[in-house]
mmCIF file of C-alpha atoms in Angstrom:
data_model
loop_
_atom_site.group_PDB
_atom_site.id
_atom_site.type_symbol
_atom_site.label_atom_id
_atom_site.label_comp_id
_atom_site.label_asym_id
_atom_site.label_seq_id
_atom_site.Cartn_x
_atom_site.Cartn_y
_atom_site.Cartn_z
ATOM 1 C CA UNK A 1 -36.837 24.878 -0.505
ATOM 2 C CA UNK A 2 -34.281 22.701 -1.345
ATOM 3 C CA UNK A 3 -30.713 22.449 0.550
ATOM 4 C CA UNK A 4 -27.467 22.644 -1.470
ATOM 5 C CA UNK A 5 -24.652 20.311 0.629
ATOM 6 C CA UNK A 6 -21.288 21.418 -0.959
ATOM 7 C CA UNK A 7 -18.490 19.242 -1.032
ATOM 8 C CA UNK A 8 -15.726 20.403 0.885
ATOM 9 C CA UNK A 9 -12.316 21.213 -0.423
ATOM 10 C CA UNK A 10 -9.923 20.443 2.488
ATOM 11 C CA UNK A 11 -9.518 18.029 4.435
ATOM 12 C CA UNK A 12 -9.899 20.895 8.039
ATOM 13 C CA UNK A 13 -13.390 21.627 5.891
ATOM 14 C CA UNK A 14 -14.420 17.682 6.480
ATOM 15 C CA UNK A 15 -16.967 17.881 9.213
ATOM 16 C CA UNK A 16 -20.224 15.273 9.823
ATOM 17 C CA UNK A 17 -20.761 12.028 10.162
ATOM 18 C CA UNK A 18 -19.067 9.972 6.777
ATOM 19 C CA UNK A 19 -19.990 6.394 5.579
ATOM 20 C CA UNK A 20 -18.005 4.585 3.713
ATOM 21 C CA UNK A 21 -19.621 3.216 0.688
ATOM 22 C CA UNK A 22 -18.469 -0.961 0.611
ATOM 23 C CA UNK A 23 -19.449 -0.593 -3.519
ATOM 24 C CA UNK A 24 -16.970 2.572 -3.845
ATOM 25 C CA UNK A 25 -14.122 0.996 -1.627
ATOM 26 C CA UNK A 26 -11.515 -2.155 -1.330
ATOM 27 C CA UNK A 27 -9.705 -2.762 1.236
ATOM 28 C CA UNK A 28 -6.940 -5.133 -0.188
ATOM 29 C CA UNK A 29 -4.111 -7.207 1.136
ATOM 30 C CA UNK A 30 -0.168 -8.245 -0.701
ATOM 31 C CA UNK A 31 1.926 -10.629 0.434
ATOM 32 C CA UNK A 32 4.945 -12.374 -0.694
ATOM 33 C CA UNK A 33 3.579 -16.181 -1.949
ATOM 34 C CA UNK A 34 6.398 -19.146 -1.829
ATOM 35 C CA UNK A 35 9.324 -16.427 -2.175
ATOM 36 C CA UNK A 36 8.602 -15.543 -5.905
ATOM 37 C CA UNK A 37 5.671 -13.573 -6.246
ATOM 38 C CA UNK A 38 2.956 -11.979 -4.440
ATOM 39 C CA UNK A 39 -0.541 -12.728 -3.570
ATOM 40 C CA UNK A 40 -2.825 -10.195 -3.927
ATOM 41 C CA UNK A 41 -6.628 -10.503 -1.969
ATOM 42 C CA UNK A 42 -9.572 -8.711 -0.410
ATOM 43 C CA UNK A 43 -12.623 -8.137 1.911
ATOM 44 C CA UNK A 44 -15.792 -7.590 0.465
ATOM 45 C CA UNK A 45 -17.662 -7.440 3.795
ATOM 46 C CA UNK A 46 -16.387 -3.907 4.989
ATOM 47 C CA UNK A 47 -18.836 -1.876 6.595
ATOM 48 C CA UNK A 48 -17.676 1.638 8.813
ATOM 49 C CA UNK A 49 -18.173 5.539 9.388
ATOM 50 C CA UNK A 50 -16.103 8.636 10.323
ATOM 51 C CA UNK A 51 -17.548 11.125 12.130
ATOM 52 C CA UNK A 52 -15.699 14.690 12.607
ATOM 53 C CA UNK A 53 -16.413 17.849 14.091
ATOM 54 C CA UNK A 54 -14.625 20.758 12.137
ATOM 55 C CA UNK A 55 -10.902 20.987 12.199
ATOM 56 C CA UNK A 56 -11.158 17.392 12.087
ATOM 57 C CA UNK A 57 -11.864 17.687 16.528
ATOM 58 C CA UNK A 58 -13.137 14.956 18.099
ATOM 59 C CA UNK A 59 -12.392 12.629 15.133
ATOM 60 C CA UNK A 60 -13.295 8.733 14.737
ATOM 61 C CA UNK A 61 -13.474 6.484 12.844
ATOM 62 C CA UNK A 62 -14.249 3.062 12.763
ATOM 63 C CA UNK A 63 -14.292 -0.514 10.841
ATOM 64 C CA UNK A 64 -15.795 -3.966 10.597
ATOM 65 C CA UNK A 65 -14.285 -6.533 7.830
ATOM 66 C CA UNK A 66 -16.059 -9.023 7.797
ATOM 67 C CA UNK A 67 -13.624 -12.401 7.711
ATOM 68 C CA UNK A 68 -14.979 -15.166 5.620
ATOM 69 C CA UNK A 69 -15.794 -12.402 2.938
ATOM 70 C CA UNK A 70 -12.001 -12.813 1.695
ATOM 71 C CA UNK A 71 -11.586 -13.044 -1.808
ATOM 72 C CA UNK A 72 -8.347 -14.160 -3.354
ATOM 73 C CA UNK A 73 -9.516 -15.448 -6.824
ATOM 74 C CA UNK A 74 -8.761 -18.665 -5.306
ATOM 75 C CA UNK A 75 -11.494 -20.934 -3.640
ATOM 76 C CA UNK A 76 -8.855 -23.515 -2.116
ATOM 77 C CA UNK A 77 -6.518 -20.561 0.221
ATOM 78 C CA UNK A 78 -9.772 -18.718 0.644
ATOM 79 C CA UNK A 79 -11.278 -21.367 2.481
ATOM 80 C CA UNK A 80 -7.930 -21.574 4.240
ATOM 81 C CA UNK A 81 -6.966 -18.747 5.113
ATOM 82 C CA UNK A 82 -11.046 -17.778 6.844
ATOM 83 C CA UNK A 83 -9.715 -21.875 8.025
ATOM 84 C CA UNK A 84 -8.055 -22.026 11.788
ATOM 85 C CA UNK A 85 -4.805 -21.878 10.248
ATOM 86 C CA UNK A 86 -5.150 -18.501 9.946
ATOM 87 C CA UNK A 87 -8.400 -16.165 10.200
ATOM 88 C CA UNK A 88 -10.639 -18.529 12.604
ATOM 89 C CA UNK A 89 -13.811 -17.199 11.106
ATOM 90 C CA UNK A 90 -15.643 -19.251 13.131
ATOM 91 C CA UNK A 91 -14.593 -17.974 16.214
ATOM 92 C CA UNK A 92 -13.332 -14.761 15.107
ATOM 93 C CA UNK A 93 -16.353 -13.789 12.482
ATOM 94 C CA UNK A 94 -14.977 -10.128 12.450
ATOM 95 C CA UNK A 95 -11.953 -8.051 11.977
ATOM 96 C CA UNK A 96 -12.160 -4.689 12.969
ATOM 97 C CA UNK A 97 -10.291 -1.078 13.407
ATOM 98 C CA UNK A 98 -10.765 2.001 15.838
ATOM 99 C CA UNK A 99 -9.166 4.878 15.597
ATOM 100 C CA UNK A 100 -6.884 6.645 18.470
ATOM 101 C CA UNK A 101 -6.087 9.926 16.562
ATOM 102 C CA UNK A 102 -6.368 11.741 13.398
ATOM 103 C CA UNK A 103 -4.746 14.357 12.246
ATOM 104 C CA UNK A 104 -3.956 16.657 8.959
ATOM 105 C CA UNK A 105 0.255 16.151 8.511
ATOM 106 C CA UNK A 106 -0.402 17.583 5.307
ATOM 107 C CA UNK A 107 -2.885 19.310 3.479
ATOM 108 C CA UNK A 108 -3.448 16.515 1.093
ATOM 109 C CA UNK A 109 -2.529 13.767 3.689
ATOM 110 C CA UNK A 110 -4.688 12.324 7.059
ATOM 111 C CA UNK A 111 -3.194 10.323 9.890
ATOM 112 C CA UNK A 112 -4.991 7.934 11.093
ATOM 113 C CA UNK A 113 -3.955 5.755 14.922
ATOM 114 C CA UNK A 114 -6.134 3.392 15.744
ATOM 115 C CA UNK A 115 -5.834 -0.456 17.249
ATOM 116 C CA UNK A 116 -6.098 -2.718 14.921
ATOM 117 C CA UNK A 117 -8.123 -6.780 15.590
ATOM 118 C CA UNK A 118 -7.345 -9.753 14.080
ATOM 119 C CA UNK A 119 -8.503 -12.666 15.673
ATOM 120 C CA UNK A 120 -7.859 -12.388 19.464
ATOM 121 C CA UNK A 121 -4.718 -10.011 19.017
ATOM 122 C CA UNK A 122 -4.777 -5.799 19.069
ATOM 123 C CA UNK A 123 -1.791 -4.235 17.887
ATOM 124 C CA UNK A 124 -1.944 -0.026 17.504
ATOM 125 C CA UNK A 125 -1.318 0.582 13.807
ATOM 126 C CA UNK A 126 -1.161 3.391 11.533
ATOM 127 C CA UNK A 127 -2.331 4.455 8.333
ATOM 128 C CA UNK A 128 -0.983 7.605 6.386
ATOM 129 C CA UNK A 129 -4.062 8.275 3.972
ATOM 130 C CA UNK A 130 -4.155 10.743 1.036
ATOM 131 C CA UNK A 131 -6.853 12.869 0.669
ATOM 132 C CA UNK A 132 -8.067 12.179 -2.873
ATOM 133 C CA UNK A 133 -10.882 14.663 -3.036
ATOM 134 C CA UNK A 134 -13.947 15.401 -2.240
ATOM 135 C CA UNK A 135 -17.560 16.081 -5.027
ATOM 136 C CA UNK A 136 -21.189 16.143 -4.798
ATOM 137 C CA UNK A 137 -22.467 13.058 -6.602
ATOM 138 C CA UNK A 138 -25.677 13.134 -9.873
ATOM 139 C CA UNK A 139 -27.772 11.848 -6.243
ATOM 140 C CA UNK A 140 -26.700 14.857 -4.434
ATOM 141 C CA UNK A 141 -24.800 13.028 -1.733
ATOM 142 C CA UNK A 142 -21.293 14.626 -0.527
ATOM 143 C CA UNK A 143 -19.047 11.675 -1.346
ATOM 144 C CA UNK A 144 -15.111 12.172 -0.435
ATOM 145 C CA UNK A 145 -12.056 8.787 -1.041
ATOM 146 C CA UNK A 146 -8.773 8.341 0.654
ATOM 147 C CA UNK A 147 -6.480 6.119 -0.772
ATOM 148 C CA UNK A 148 -3.698 4.699 2.161
ATOM 149 C CA UNK A 149 -1.573 1.657 3.160
ATOM 150 C CA UNK A 150 0.708 0.202 5.779
ATOM 151 C CA UNK A 151 2.373 -2.319 6.563
ATOM 152 C CA UNK A 152 2.252 -5.467 9.762
ATOM 153 C CA UNK A 153 3.747 -8.339 10.363
ATOM 154 C CA UNK A 154 0.444 -11.096 10.025
ATOM 155 C CA UNK A 155 2.980 -13.162 13.398
ATOM 156 C CA UNK A 156 1.839 -10.083 15.396
ATOM 157 C CA UNK A 157 -2.297 -10.998 15.233
ATOM 158 C CA UNK A 158 -1.158 -15.196 15.702
ATOM 159 C CA UNK A 159 -1.671 -15.569 11.956
ATOM 160 C CA UNK A 160 1.647 -17.744 11.971
ATOM 161 C CA UNK A 161 0.529 -20.513 9.817
ATOM 162 C CA UNK A 162 3.074 -21.517 7.315
ATOM 163 C CA UNK A 163 5.192 -24.489 5.164
ATOM 164 C CA UNK A 164 9.119 -24.457 4.231
ATOM 165 C CA UNK A 165 9.863 -24.960 1.077
ATOM 166 C CA UNK A 166 12.313 -27.386 -0.148
ATOM 167 C CA UNK A 167 14.525 -24.976 -2.047
ATOM 168 C CA UNK A 168 14.360 -22.723 1.536
ATOM 169 C CA UNK A 169 12.418 -20.059 2.419
ATOM 170 C CA UNK A 170 8.901 -20.141 3.348
ATOM 171 C CA UNK A 171 4.824 -20.330 1.422
ATOM 172 C CA UNK A 172 3.592 -17.266 2.852
ATOM 173 C CA UNK A 173 5.648 -14.207 3.669
ATOM 174 C CA UNK A 174 4.847 -12.792 7.179
ATOM 175 C CA UNK A 175 4.912 -8.632 5.880
ATOM 176 C CA UNK A 176 1.560 -7.764 4.580
ATOM 177 C CA UNK A 177 0.645 -4.723 3.568
ATOM 178 C CA UNK A 178 -2.571 -3.504 4.216
ATOM 179 C CA UNK A 179 -3.688 -2.002 0.668
ATOM 180 C CA UNK A 180 -7.101 0.612 1.134
ATOM 181 C CA UNK A 181 -9.828 3.128 -1.096
ATOM 182 C CA UNK A 182 -12.518 4.231 0.679
ATOM 183 C CA UNK A 183 -15.235 5.978 -0.388
ATOM 184 C CA UNK A 184 -17.295 7.715 2.116
ATOM 185 C CA UNK A 185 -20.732 9.508 2.283
ATOM 186 C CA UNK A 186 -22.184 12.355 4.551
ATOM 187 C CA UNK A 187 -24.714 11.417 6.469
ATOM 188 C CA UNK A 188 -27.579 13.577 6.054
ATOM 189 C CA UNK A 189 -27.660 15.927 9.279
#
């Protein structure tokens, strides 16, 4: 006998454990560079899961990012970001996020409040995610999608390196937009 699992149709219908599908997930960032343009990057090694009961009861989300997997399409910049000037991946190899509250703001918005740790600094952040929906893929997996973003000040996390520009201003903005495009697969019960 084959058991068919149906995809949830609403946020509050989510139930069980969902594991991030890293090959279909992007956790990235955007920051202003040289005061005139933006630099975009992403982390290529991400893992995590979310567990919830019916109606988002006792929902918990945990994400672990390998800091050394930073990718801005510039090997020199990536090496600088991995150095002690920024992420110091030799000492602090991971960035982590652990939720403290997960609520449905409305039918399509999931508000996740939690603790983001970069290096040895942990600060609370709030991320509103749009529920992109759920579907059963051709392999029988229930897959859910979420997209969201939040803005942090990198100095709040000990990322203070900068360089003054001759024309005024600095090389790297303090404000960083974190961007999340998450695909997760429901784990077998």
